[in-house]
Coordinates of C-alpha atoms and ligand atoms in Angstrom, one line a residue:
M1 CA -74.1 282.4 87.2
R2 CA -73.0 279.2 86.8
R3 CA -69.7 280.3 86.4
I4 CA -69.5 282.2 89.3
R5 CA -70.0 279.1 91.3
A6 CA -67.8 277.2 88.8
N7 CA -65.1 280.2 90.4
A8 CA -66.3 280.4 93.2
I9 CA -65.4 276.3 93.5
A10 CA -62.2 276.4 92.0
I11 CA -60.5 279.4 94.7
L12 CA -61.6 277.4 98.0
T13 CA -60.1 274.4 96.5
V14 CA -57.1 276.2 95.5
A15 CA -57.4 278.0 98.7
W16 CA -57.9 273.9 100.1
I17 CA -54.2 273.0 98.7
L18 CA -52.8 275.9 99.8
G19 CA -54.3 275.4 103.5
T20 CA -53.1 272.0 103.2
F21 CA -49.5 272.7 101.9
Y22 CA -49.1 275.5 104.8
Y23 CA -50.5 272.9 107.6
L24 CA -48.0 270.1 106.0
W25 CA -44.5 272.6 106.1
Q26 CA -45.8 274.1 109.3
D27 CA -45.8 270.4 110.7
N28 CA -42.3 270.6 108.7
K29 CA -42.7 267.0 107.7
P30 CA -41.6 265.9 104.1
Q31 CA -44.0 263.9 102.0
S32 CA -43.2 262.1 99.7
S33 CA -46.8 260.5 99.1
P34 CA -49.4 261.7 96.8
S35 CA -51.3 261.2 100.1
S36 CA -51.7 263.4 102.7
V37 CA -48.9 261.6 105.6
T38 CA -49.3 264.3 108.1
Q39 CA -46.9 263.9 111.1
P40 CA -48.6 263.4 115.4
R41 CA -47.4 266.8 117.1
G42 CA -44.7 266.8 119.3
R43 CA -45.1 265.7 123.1
G44 CA -47.5 267.8 125.1
H45 CA -48.3 268.8 121.7
G46 CA -51.4 267.0 120.9
G47 CA -55.3 267.5 121.0
P48 CA -57.3 264.0 122.0
K49 CA -55.5 262.6 118.8
G50 CA -52.9 265.3 118.3
G51 CA -50.9 261.7 118.0
V52 CA -48.0 260.1 119.8
P53 CA -44.3 260.6 119.4
G54 CA -43.0 259.0 117.1
R55 CA -45.3 258.0 114.5
L56 CA -45.8 258.2 111.6
E57 CA -49.7 258.6 110.5
I58 CA -51.0 257.7 106.3
H59 CA -54.9 259.4 106.0
R60 CA -56.2 257.9 103.2
D61 CA -60.1 258.8 102.4
D62 CA -60.7 255.5 103.4
R63 CA -61.3 256.7 107.3
T64 CA -62.0 253.7 108.6
I65 CA -59.0 252.1 108.5
P66 CA -56.0 254.2 108.9
L67 CA -53.0 253.2 108.4
I68 CA -50.7 254.3 111.2
V69 CA -47.7 253.0 111.4
T70 CA -44.8 253.5 114.0
Q71 CA -41.6 255.1 113.6
P72 CA -38.6 253.7 115.0
P73 CA -37.0 255.9 117.3
R74 CA -34.5 258.8 116.5
A75 CA -30.7 257.5 117.5
E76 CA -30.6 258.8 120.4
Q77 CA -33.0 258.2 122.2
Q78 CA -32.2 255.2 121.1
G79 CA -28.6 255.3 122.5
Q80 CA -30.3 256.1 126.2
L81 CA -32.6 252.8 126.2
L82 CA -29.9 250.8 125.1
G83 CA -27.5 251.8 127.5
G84 CA -23.6 250.6 126.3
F85 CA -25.2 247.8 124.3
D86 CA -23.5 247.4 120.7
E87 CA -25.8 245.9 118.8
K88 CA -23.5 245.6 115.5
A89 CA -21.2 243.4 117.2
Y90 CA -24.1 241.3 118.7
L91 CA -26.4 240.8 116.3
S92 CA -23.0 240.2 113.5
A93 CA -20.8 238.0 115.9
K94 CA -24.2 235.7 114.4
Q95 CA -24.9 235.8 111.3
L96 CA -26.1 233.1 107.9
K97 CA -22.8 230.9 106.1
P98 CA -23.1 231.2 102.6
G99 CA -25.0 228.0 101.1
E100 CA -27.4 226.9 104.2
D101 CA -30.6 226.1 104.5
P102 CA -31.9 230.4 106.2
Y103 CA -34.6 227.7 108.1
K104 CA -32.9 225.0 109.4
E105 CA -31.8 225.8 113.2
H106 CA -35.0 228.1 113.4
A107 CA -37.7 228.0 111.5
F108 CA -38.2 230.2 110.0
N109 CA -35.9 232.7 107.4
L110 CA -33.6 233.8 109.2
Q111 CA -32.1 235.8 106.2
E112 CA -34.9 238.0 106.6
S113 CA -34.7 238.4 110.6
D114 CA -31.6 239.0 109.4
R115 CA -32.1 241.6 106.4
L116 CA -34.5 243.3 108.4
G117 CA -32.2 244.3 111.8
S118 CA -32.9 245.1 115.2
E119 CA -35.8 247.5 114.6
R120 CA -38.2 248.5 112.1
A121 CA -41.5 250.4 111.5
I122 CA -44.8 247.6 111.9
R123 CA -48.7 249.1 111.0
D124 CA -50.5 250.2 114.0
T125 CA -53.4 247.7 113.3
R126 CA -55.4 248.1 115.9
H127 CA -58.6 249.7 115.0
Y128 CA -58.9 253.5 114.7
R129 CA -61.4 253.9 118.0
C130 CA -58.2 252.3 119.7
A131 CA -56.3 255.0 119.5
S132 CA -58.2 257.5 121.3
L133 CA -58.4 255.1 124.7
K134 CA -58.1 257.0 127.9
Y135 CA -55.7 255.0 129.9
D136 CA -54.4 255.8 134.0
S137 CA -51.8 257.8 134.6
D138 CA -50.6 255.8 137.3
L139 CA -50.6 252.6 136.4
P140 CA -48.6 250.2 138.2
S141 CA -44.9 249.1 136.4
T142 CA -45.0 245.8 134.6
S143 CA -41.9 242.5 135.0
I144 CA -42.5 241.3 131.2
I145 CA -40.5 237.4 131.1
I146 CA -39.4 236.3 127.7
T147 CA -38.2 232.5 128.2
F148 CA -36.0 231.1 124.6
H149 CA -34.2 228.3 124.2
N150 CA -31.8 229.0 121.1
E151 CA -33.5 231.8 119.1
A152 CA -32.4 234.0 116.5
R153 CA -31.0 237.2 117.3
S154 CA -31.8 238.9 115.0
T155 CA -35.3 238.4 116.5
L156 CA -34.9 237.7 120.1
L157 CA -33.6 241.6 120.0
R158 CA -36.4 243.0 117.5
T159 CA -38.1 241.6 120.3
I160 CA -37.0 243.1 123.3
K161 CA -36.6 246.6 121.3
S162 CA -39.9 246.1 120.2
V163 CA -40.8 246.9 124.2
V164 CA -38.3 249.0 125.3
M165 CA -39.4 251.3 122.0
R166 CA -43.5 251.0 122.2
S167 CA -44.1 250.3 126.1
P168 CA -44.0 253.6 128.1
Y169 CA -40.8 253.3 130.0
S170 CA -41.7 254.0 133.0
L171 CA -44.4 250.8 132.6
I172 CA -41.2 249.0 132.2
Q173 CA -39.7 247.3 136.1
E174 CA -37.5 244.9 133.9
I175 CA -37.0 242.3 131.7
I176 CA -36.1 238.9 132.7
L177 CA -34.4 236.7 130.1
I178 CA -34.4 233.4 130.4
D179 CA -32.7 231.3 128.9
D180 CA -33.1 228.3 128.7
F181 CA -30.0 226.3 128.3
S182 CA -28.9 227.6 125.1
S183 CA -26.4 227.1 123.1
D184 CA -24.2 230.2 122.8
P185 CA -24.5 231.5 126.8
E186 CA -23.9 234.7 125.2
D187 CA -27.0 234.8 123.5
C188 CA -28.5 236.2 126.7
Q189 CA -25.5 237.2 128.2
L190 CA -24.5 240.6 125.9
L191 CA -28.3 241.1 126.2
A192 CA -27.9 242.2 130.3
Q193 CA -26.0 245.1 129.1
I194 CA -29.2 247.2 127.9
P195 CA -31.1 248.6 130.4
K196 CA -33.7 246.7 132.3
V197 CA -32.9 244.3 131.0
R198 CA -31.9 240.7 133.2
C199 CA -30.4 237.5 131.9
L200 CA -30.9 234.6 134.0
R201 CA -29.7 231.1 132.3
N202 CA -31.0 227.3 132.6
A203 CA -28.2 225.1 134.2
R204 CA -30.1 222.1 132.3
R205 CA -32.9 221.9 129.5
E206 CA -35.8 223.2 131.6
G207 CA -38.4 223.6 129.1
L208 CA -40.4 227.1 128.8
I209 CA -42.9 225.6 131.6
R210 CA -41.0 225.5 134.6
S211 CA -38.5 228.2 133.1
R212 CA -41.6 230.8 133.5
V213 CA -42.3 230.5 137.1
R214 CA -38.4 230.2 137.2
G215 CA -38.9 234.5 136.3
A216 CA -41.9 235.4 138.2
N217 CA -40.0 234.0 140.7
T218 CA -37.5 236.0 140.3
A219 CA -40.3 239.0 139.3
S220 CA -40.0 242.2 141.2
A221 CA -43.4 244.4 139.9
S222 CA -46.2 243.7 140.5
I223 CA -48.2 242.3 137.0
L224 CA -46.3 240.3 134.9
T225 CA -45.3 240.6 131.2
F226 CA -45.0 237.0 129.0
L227 CA -44.0 237.5 126.0
D228 CA -42.2 235.0 123.8
S229 CA -38.7 235.7 121.6
H230 CA -39.3 235.9 118.2
C231 CA -42.7 238.5 119.3
E232 CA -42.8 242.4 117.4
V233 CA -44.7 244.4 120.3
N234 CA -47.3 247.0 119.1
T235 CA -48.1 250.8 119.9
D236 CA -49.9 250.5 122.8
W237 CA -49.4 247.4 123.2
L238 CA -48.7 247.6 127.2
Q239 CA -50.7 249.6 128.6
P240 CA -54.7 248.3 127.3
M241 CA -53.7 245.1 129.6
I242 CA -51.9 246.3 132.6
Q243 CA -55.3 248.6 133.2
R244 CA -57.6 245.1 133.0
V245 CA -55.8 243.8 135.4
K246 CA -55.3 247.2 137.6
E247 CA -59.0 247.5 137.7
D248 CA -59.7 243.6 138.4
H249 CA -56.3 241.8 138.8
T250 CA -58.5 238.3 138.6
R251 CA -58.6 239.2 135.0
V252 CA -55.8 237.6 133.0
V253 CA -55.2 239.3 129.7
S254 CA -53.9 238.8 126.2
P255 CA -53.2 240.8 123.2
I256 CA -54.8 240.2 119.2
I257 CA -51.9 238.2 118.3
D258 CA -50.7 239.4 114.5
V259 CA -48.5 236.9 111.9
I260 CA -45.0 238.3 111.3
S261 CA -45.0 236.4 107.8
L262 CA -42.1 233.7 109.3
D263 CA -41.2 233.3 105.4
N264 CA -41.0 237.4 104.1
F265 CA -41.2 238.5 108.0
A266 CA -44.0 240.4 106.8
Y267 CA -46.0 242.1 109.7
L268 CA -49.9 241.4 109.0
A269 CA -53.4 242.4 111.6
A270 CA -55.0 238.9 112.8
S271 CA -59.1 239.2 112.8
A272 CA -60.4 241.0 115.7
D273 CA -63.1 238.5 115.5
L274 CA -61.8 235.6 117.1
R275 CA -60.9 234.2 120.7
G276 CA -59.2 230.6 121.6
G277 CA -60.8 227.6 121.9
F278 CA -60.1 224.0 120.7
D279 CA -61.1 220.5 120.5
W280 CA -61.0 217.8 123.0
S281 CA -57.9 216.5 122.3
L282 CA -56.5 219.6 123.8
H283 CA -54.9 220.8 120.2
F284 CA -55.9 224.6 120.1
K285 CA -57.6 226.5 117.8
W286 CA -58.9 229.6 117.5
E287 CA -62.8 230.2 116.5
Q288 CA -64.7 232.8 115.3
I289 CA -66.5 235.0 118.6
P290 CA -70.4 233.1 118.9
I291 CA -73.1 234.9 117.0
E292 CA -74.3 236.5 119.9
Q293 CA -72.0 238.2 121.8
K294 CA -70.5 239.4 118.2
M295 CA -73.9 240.9 117.8
A296 CA -73.7 242.9 121.4
R297 CA -70.8 244.2 120.7
S298 CA -71.4 247.1 119.8
D299 CA -67.6 248.4 120.8
P300 CA -64.7 247.8 118.8
T301 CA -62.2 248.4 121.7
Q302 CA -64.2 245.7 124.3
A303 CA -62.1 243.4 125.5
I304 CA -63.6 239.3 124.5
R305 CA -64.7 236.9 126.2
T306 CA -62.0 234.1 126.0
P307 CA -62.7 230.0 127.4
V308 CA -58.2 229.7 126.5
I309 CA -55.3 231.8 125.8
A310 CA -52.9 230.9 123.1
G311 CA -50.6 230.8 126.1
G312 CA -47.8 232.7 125.1
I313 CA -47.9 236.5 125.0
F314 CA -50.8 237.3 128.6
V315 CA -50.4 239.5 131.9
M316 CA -50.9 238.6 134.1
D317 CA -51.2 240.3 138.3
R318 CA -48.3 238.8 140.6
S319 CA -50.2 237.7 143.7
W320 CA -52.7 236.4 141.6
F321 CA -50.8 234.0 139.2
N322 CA -48.4 232.5 142.2
H323 CA -52.2 232.4 144.5
L324 CA -53.3 229.9 141.5
G325 CA -50.8 228.1 141.8
Q326 CA -47.9 229.6 138.7
Y327 CA -48.0 227.2 136.6
D328 CA -47.9 223.3 137.5
T329 CA -43.9 222.6 137.0
H330 CA -44.5 218.8 136.3
M331 CA -44.9 219.7 132.1
D332 CA -42.0 219.6 130.2
I333 CA -40.9 221.8 127.1
W334 CA -44.1 223.2 125.6
G335 CA -47.2 222.2 125.3
G336 CA -50.4 221.9 127.2
E337 CA -49.6 224.4 130.0
N338 CA -52.2 227.5 128.3
F339 CA -55.2 224.3 128.8
E340 CA -54.2 224.2 132.4
L341 CA -53.0 227.8 133.6
S342 CA -56.7 228.9 131.2
F343 CA -58.7 226.6 132.6
R344 CA -57.6 226.6 136.5
V345 CA -58.4 230.9 136.1
W346 CA -62.0 229.8 134.8
M347 CA -62.5 227.3 137.9
C348 CA -61.4 228.9 140.3
G349 CA -63.0 232.5 140.4
G350 CA -61.4 234.4 137.8
S351 CA -61.3 234.8 133.6
L352 CA -59.6 235.0 130.4
E353 CA -59.6 237.6 128.2
I354 CA -58.4 239.8 124.5
L355 CA -57.3 242.6 124.5
P356 CA -58.7 244.1 120.4
C357 CA -56.3 247.3 121.7
S358 CA -53.6 245.6 122.5
R359 CA -51.4 244.1 119.6
V360 CA -48.2 241.4 119.3
G361 CA -47.1 240.3 116.1
H362 CA -45.1 236.7 116.8
V363 CA -43.4 233.7 114.4
F364 CA -45.9 231.4 114.2
R365 CA -43.7 228.5 112.7
K366 CA -45.0 225.1 110.9
R367 CA -42.8 222.9 113.1
H368 CA -40.9 223.3 117.0
P369 CA -36.8 224.0 116.3
Y370 CA -36.0 222.5 119.0
D371 CA -35.0 219.1 119.9
F372 CA -37.4 217.3 123.1
P373 CA -35.3 215.0 125.0
E374 CA -38.0 212.7 125.6
G375 CA -40.1 213.1 122.3
N376 CA -42.8 215.4 121.2
A377 CA -45.4 213.6 121.0
L378 CA -44.6 211.1 124.8
T379 CA -44.2 215.5 125.6
Y380 CA -47.1 216.3 124.8
I381 CA -49.4 213.8 126.0
K382 CA -47.7 214.1 129.6
N383 CA -48.6 218.2 129.4
T384 CA -52.3 217.3 128.4
R385 CA -52.8 215.1 130.5
R386 CA -51.7 216.1 133.1
A387 CA -54.3 219.3 132.1
A388 CA -57.6 217.3 131.5
E389 CA -56.8 214.0 135.0
V390 CA -57.0 217.6 137.4
W391 CA -58.7 220.3 135.5
M392 CA -61.2 218.1 133.3
D393 CA -63.3 215.6 136.1
E394 CA -65.6 213.1 134.0
Y395 CA -65.0 214.8 130.6
K396 CA -61.5 214.0 130.2
Q397 CA -63.1 210.8 128.3
Y398 CA -64.5 212.6 125.7
Y399 CA -59.6 213.9 125.4
Y400 CA -59.1 209.8 125.7
S401 CA -61.6 209.0 122.9
A402 CA -61.2 212.3 120.7
R403 CA -56.6 210.6 121.7
P404 CA -56.3 207.3 122.4
S405 CA -52.7 207.3 121.9
A406 CA -52.8 209.2 125.7
Q407 CA -54.1 206.4 127.4
G408 CA -51.4 203.8 129.8
K409 CA -49.0 207.1 129.1
A410 CA -47.3 208.3 131.8
F411 CA -48.1 212.2 133.4
G412 CA -45.6 211.4 137.2
S413 CA -48.6 212.4 140.4
I414 CA -50.8 215.1 140.3
A415 CA -51.4 214.8 143.6
D416 CA -50.3 218.2 144.1
R417 CA -52.3 219.6 141.8
L418 CA -55.3 217.9 143.1
L419 CA -54.7 219.4 146.6
L420 CA -54.1 222.4 144.9
R421 CA -57.6 222.3 143.0
R422 CA -58.7 222.0 146.4
K423 CA -57.4 224.2 148.4
L424 CA -58.3 227.1 146.1
N425 CA -62.4 225.7 145.8
C426 CA -62.4 225.2 142.1
K427 CA -65.8 224.8 140.8
P428 CA -66.1 222.0 138.2
F429 CA -65.1 221.6 134.3
R430 CA -69.3 221.1 134.3
W431 CA -69.3 224.6 135.6
Y432 CA -66.6 225.7 133.1
M433 CA -68.4 224.1 130.3
E434 CA -72.0 224.5 131.0
N435 CA -71.0 229.0 131.6
V436 CA -67.6 229.8 129.9
Y437 CA -67.3 227.1 126.8
P438 CA -71.0 225.8 125.8
E439 CA -69.7 225.9 122.3
L440 CA -68.1 223.2 122.9
R441 CA -69.4 220.4 122.3
V442 CA -69.9 216.8 122.9
P443 CA -69.8 214.3 121.5
E444 CA -72.4 211.6 120.4
Q445 CA -72.4 208.7 122.5
E446 CA -73.0 205.6 121.4
A447 CA -77.0 204.5 123.0
V448 CA -77.2 202.1 125.0
S449 CA -80.3 200.1 124.8
S450 CA -81.6 199.0 128.5
V451 CA -84.2 198.7 130.4
L452 CA -84.8 200.3 133.7
K453 CA -85.3 197.3 136.7
Q454 CA -86.3 197.7 139.6
G455 CA -87.1 194.9 142.1
G456 CA -88.2 192.8 139.7
L457 CA -90.4 195.2 138.0
C458 CA -89.6 197.2 134.3
L459 CA -89.7 201.0 134.1
E460 CA -92.7 201.1 131.3
S461 CA -94.8 203.8 129.4
R462 CA -97.7 204.1 128.6
G463 CA -98.5 206.5 126.1
P464 CA -97.6 210.0 128.4
D465 CA -97.3 207.9 132.1
L466 CA -94.6 205.9 133.2
I467 CA -95.5 202.2 135.9
L468 CA -93.0 200.1 136.9
A469 CA -94.5 196.5 135.1
E470 CA -94.0 193.6 134.7
C471 CA -91.1 192.5 133.2
R472 CA -91.2 191.7 129.3
G473 CA -89.4 189.4 126.5
L474 CA -85.9 188.6 126.9
G475 CA -81.9 190.3 125.2
T476 CA -83.1 192.0 122.3
N477 CA -87.3 190.7 122.7
R478 CA -87.5 193.4 124.9
P479 CA -90.9 195.5 124.6
P480 CA -90.1 198.3 123.5
P481 CA -92.3 200.7 125.6
Q482 CA -89.5 198.8 128.4
R483 CA -86.8 199.8 125.7
W484 CA -84.8 203.2 127.1
E485 CA -82.0 204.8 126.0
L486 CA -79.5 206.5 128.2
I487 CA -77.8 209.5 126.6
E488 CA -76.4 211.3 128.7
P489 CA -78.2 213.9 129.4
H490 CA -81.8 212.1 128.0
I491 CA -83.6 209.3 128.8
R492 CA -85.1 207.7 125.5
Q493 CA -87.4 205.9 123.5
Q494 CA -87.2 207.0 120.4
D495 CA -88.2 210.8 119.7
L496 CA -89.5 211.1 123.1
C497 CA -88.1 212.0 126.3
L498 CA -88.3 211.6 130.1
A499 CA -88.9 214.9 131.7
I500 CA -90.3 216.4 134.6
S501 CA -93.7 218.8 134.5
G502 CA -92.2 221.6 137.5
F503 CA -89.2 221.7 139.7
T504 CA -90.1 221.0 142.9
A505 CA -90.2 217.4 145.2
G506 CA -93.5 215.5 144.1
S507 CA -93.3 216.5 140.3
K508 CA -94.7 214.7 138.2
V509 CA -92.7 212.5 135.5
R510 CA -93.8 211.8 131.9
M511 CA -92.5 211.1 128.4
E512 CA -91.9 214.4 126.0
S513 CA -90.8 215.5 122.7
C514 CA -87.4 215.2 122.4
S515 CA -86.0 218.9 123.1
S516 CA -81.3 219.8 123.5
K517 CA -82.6 222.7 125.0
E518 CA -85.5 221.7 128.2
P519 CA -84.2 221.8 130.8
R520 CA -87.1 219.5 132.7
Q521 CA -85.9 216.4 130.1
K522 CA -81.5 216.7 131.6
W523 CA -80.8 213.2 133.6
K524 CA -77.6 212.0 135.1
P525 CA -76.6 209.5 136.7
K526 CA -76.4 208.8 140.1
G527 CA -75.3 205.7 141.8
T528 CA -77.8 203.7 141.0
A529 CA -80.2 206.4 141.0
L530 CA -80.6 208.7 138.7
Q531 CA -81.1 211.9 139.2
H532 CA -82.0 215.3 137.6
M533 CA -79.4 217.8 136.3
V534 CA -81.4 221.2 137.2
G535 CA -82.4 220.6 140.7
G536 CA -81.0 217.2 141.2
L537 CA -84.2 215.4 142.6
C538 CA -83.9 211.8 142.3
L539 CA -86.7 209.6 139.5
D540 CA -88.8 207.9 142.4
S541 CA -91.7 205.1 141.7
Q542 CA -92.9 206.0 144.5
A543 CA -93.5 201.9 144.5
P544 CA -95.5 200.0 144.3
A545 CA -98.4 202.4 143.2
G546 CA -98.8 206.0 142.1
P547 CA -97.3 207.9 139.0
T548 CA -93.5 208.2 139.1
I549 CA -92.3 211.0 140.2
I550 CA -89.2 212.9 141.1
T551 CA -88.6 214.1 145.0
Q552 CA -85.4 214.0 147.0
C553 CA -83.0 211.8 146.9
R554 CA -81.8 208.8 149.3
P555 CA -78.9 206.8 148.3
Q556 CA -80.3 202.8 149.5
V557 CA -84.1 203.7 149.2
A558 CA -85.6 201.1 147.2
S559 CA -88.1 202.8 145.0
Q560 CA -85.1 205.5 143.5
S561 CA -82.5 202.3 142.2
W562 CA -83.1 201.5 139.1
E563 CA -80.6 199.3 138.0
P564 CA -79.9 199.2 133.3
Q565 CA -79.4 195.7 132.0
I566 CA -77.9 196.6 129.0
I567 CA -80.6 195.4 126.2
S568 CA -78.0 193.2 123.7
Ligands
UD2_601 C1 -48.0 228.7 122.0 C2 -47.0 229.9 122.3 C3 -46.1 229.8 123.5 C4 -46.7 227.9 124.6 C5 -46.8 227.1 123.4 C6 -48.2 226.3 124.4 C7 -47.9 231.9 121.7 C8 -47.7 232.8 120.9 N1 -47.3 230.2 122.0 O1 -46.5 228.2 120.7 O2 -45.7 230.8 123.8 O3 -47.6 229.0 125.3 O4 -48.4 227.2 122.9 O5 -46.5 225.0 125.8 O6 -49.2 232.4 122.2 N2 -39.0 228.2 124.8 C9 -37.8 227.6 126.1 N3 -36.9 225.9 126.3 C10 -38.3 224.7 125.3 C11 -38.8 225.7 124.4 C12 -39.6 226.9 123.8 O7 -37.7 228.4 126.5 O8 -37.5 224.0 125.9 C13 -39.3 229.2 124.2 C14 -39.1 229.9 122.8 O9 -37.8 230.3 122.9 C15 -40.5 230.6 123.0 C16 -41.5 230.4 123.9 O10 -40.5 228.9 125.3 O11 -40.1 231.8 123.4 C17 -43.2 229.8 122.8 O12 -42.1 228.3 122.6 P1 -42.8 228.3 120.6 O13 -42.5 229.9 121.0 O14 -42.3 227.0 119.9 O15 -44.0 228.1 121.6 P2 -45.3 228.3 120.1 O16 -45.3 229.8 120.2 O17 -45.2 227.9 118.5
MN602 MN1 -43.4 231.3 119.9

C-alpha cells in the first residue's frame, strides 16, 4: 500500500515537471535559472495577471516578493521610440577621461553611469498587488518636465529613455527639457531629435524653480509631470499618478522614490512605509507613517497622505498648478520650493500623497555638483525664509529659533505671494499643524512666570477656584497662588492648569490636573485677553464679585483684560 502511494507521488512529480517544461517550451522562453522563470504572454493574451510585454517575471517560492524585472525593449521598438537620434554618438562625445575623478563633475560615479549605457532592466519594486490594478483606458496625457543644469549625458538619456520605454506611449504628450544654461547647449539640443522631446534653453542660469515654471508655461497637456534629470522610472509608474489626479484635480501625487546608488548605480527599493516630513529648520526628511495610520492601512496599494513632498518628482493638474500660483519665482537655484508648494497645496484646498504603486528611481547625492551664484547657505535661507514668512504665520518663530542665522538675511519682497494667499483664501498654518502634521512637535517653550493683573488686583487660585485678590509680594516673593506659568497653550501652576468646565458662555473656569490632550485647558493670548482655543470665548472675572468664567470676547472690557507681569 505504501509502495503504491510512493509510486503515485513519483508519477505525479514527473508529470508536474514535464508539464512545467511543456508550459515553458510553449512560451518559447530561454531558461537560465533553476527557479521557474516565466515570460508573460504577448500583448493581449494575458489574463488578469497575464503580464505585460517586455517584462521578465522571475517567480520564486516566496511569492510575496515577486522579482519582476523590467526588460529592455527590442531593437526595432527602440528605433521607433528614438527616431533619428544617434545615441552612440551622443554618449561617446563625452566620456570620462583616463585618470579623471569619476565623482568630480556630478557628485556620482560617472564611470559607472556611462558603463551602464542608456537603458537597463531594473527590478519592479512595487508590492505584487499593484500589478493587478486597473486604470481607466481614457487617462489624459501628460507633459513631462525635466529641468537640468550640467547633467551627465548618460543619466539624462537614461531618464528620458526609461520614460519612453516604461510609459504607455499615448500618455506622453511631450517631454520638455529645460536646459538651465548648461555649459554645452548640445546636451539638450541633440536630444530633441527623439520624437516628443522638446528642448528649451535658458539664456542665463535661473535655478530649478523658474525653469520648471518656464516648462509648465509651454506645456500643452492638461497634466504636468515633473522629474529630476537623473531618474529611472519603473514599470507602470505613470498610470497610478494620472488616475489619482484625473479623479480629483486637487490631488498632487508623487511616487515612492527608489534609490539609485551614486557609487555603483544599483537600483534599490525604498521602504513603502515612509512619508515626507521636516523639522523646524525646514530640513526635509523621510519619516515613518504614524503608527495609527499604518495600522489602518489594510491595502498596501492605497495612497499615503504626506505633509510635504520631496519636491522633484510629482504629478499635478496643470490648471490647478496655475490656479495655486505655480511656484514662488523669487526663489533661486535650489531648495525650499517643496515646502512652499506643499504648504500651499494643503492650506489652499488640495492634498498631497505618495502612491506606492508608482516607483521612480533617483540618484540621491551627498553634495551639489553645481555652483550657487549667491552661495548655497544664503540661497537656502532666502528660499525657506520666503516659505516661512508667507505660509507659517506665528509658527515662523520656531523656524527662526531653529535657524538663527536666517534672521536679518535678505529675502526680497513677498507682497505678491501674500496677496496670492489672501486671494486663494487659504487656511492658517495652525490648521495645517492640527490637521495635516500634528506629529510635528512645537518646541517646549521656556516657562514664563508671571502674575495676571486686572486693575489693581491679581488672579489667584484658591483650591480649584479662581478669584481676584489683592496683589501680594513683589518679584520672586509673589505667593505661588498668584504665579502663573504661561506655556502655550497652557496657563499653569505646577501641575495644575486653568480649565473651562464647559464650552458654553458662562461656564466656570477652575484648576485641574494638566493634560496635553485635554482641549478644555487650551488658551491663547488675544491682545490683553486670554481666549479659549476651542470655543473662542474669553476668560472673564465678572469683576468685582462672581466666579471666573468664560464669556463672549469683548475688546477693552476691563473684566477680560489680563496684564501679564513677568516675575524675574
Ligand atoms: C530635491 C529634489 C529636487 C528639488 C530639491 C529642492 C527629488 C528627487 N529631488 O533635491 O527636485 O525639489 O530637493 O529644491 O525630490 N537644477 C537646475 N538648475 C539649477 C539647479 C538644479 O535645473 O540651478 C536641476 C538639476 O539638474 C536636477 C533638479 O534641478 O535635475 C534637482 O536638483 P538636484 O538633483 O540637485 O536636487 P536633489 O535631488 O538633491
Ligand atoms: Mn536630484
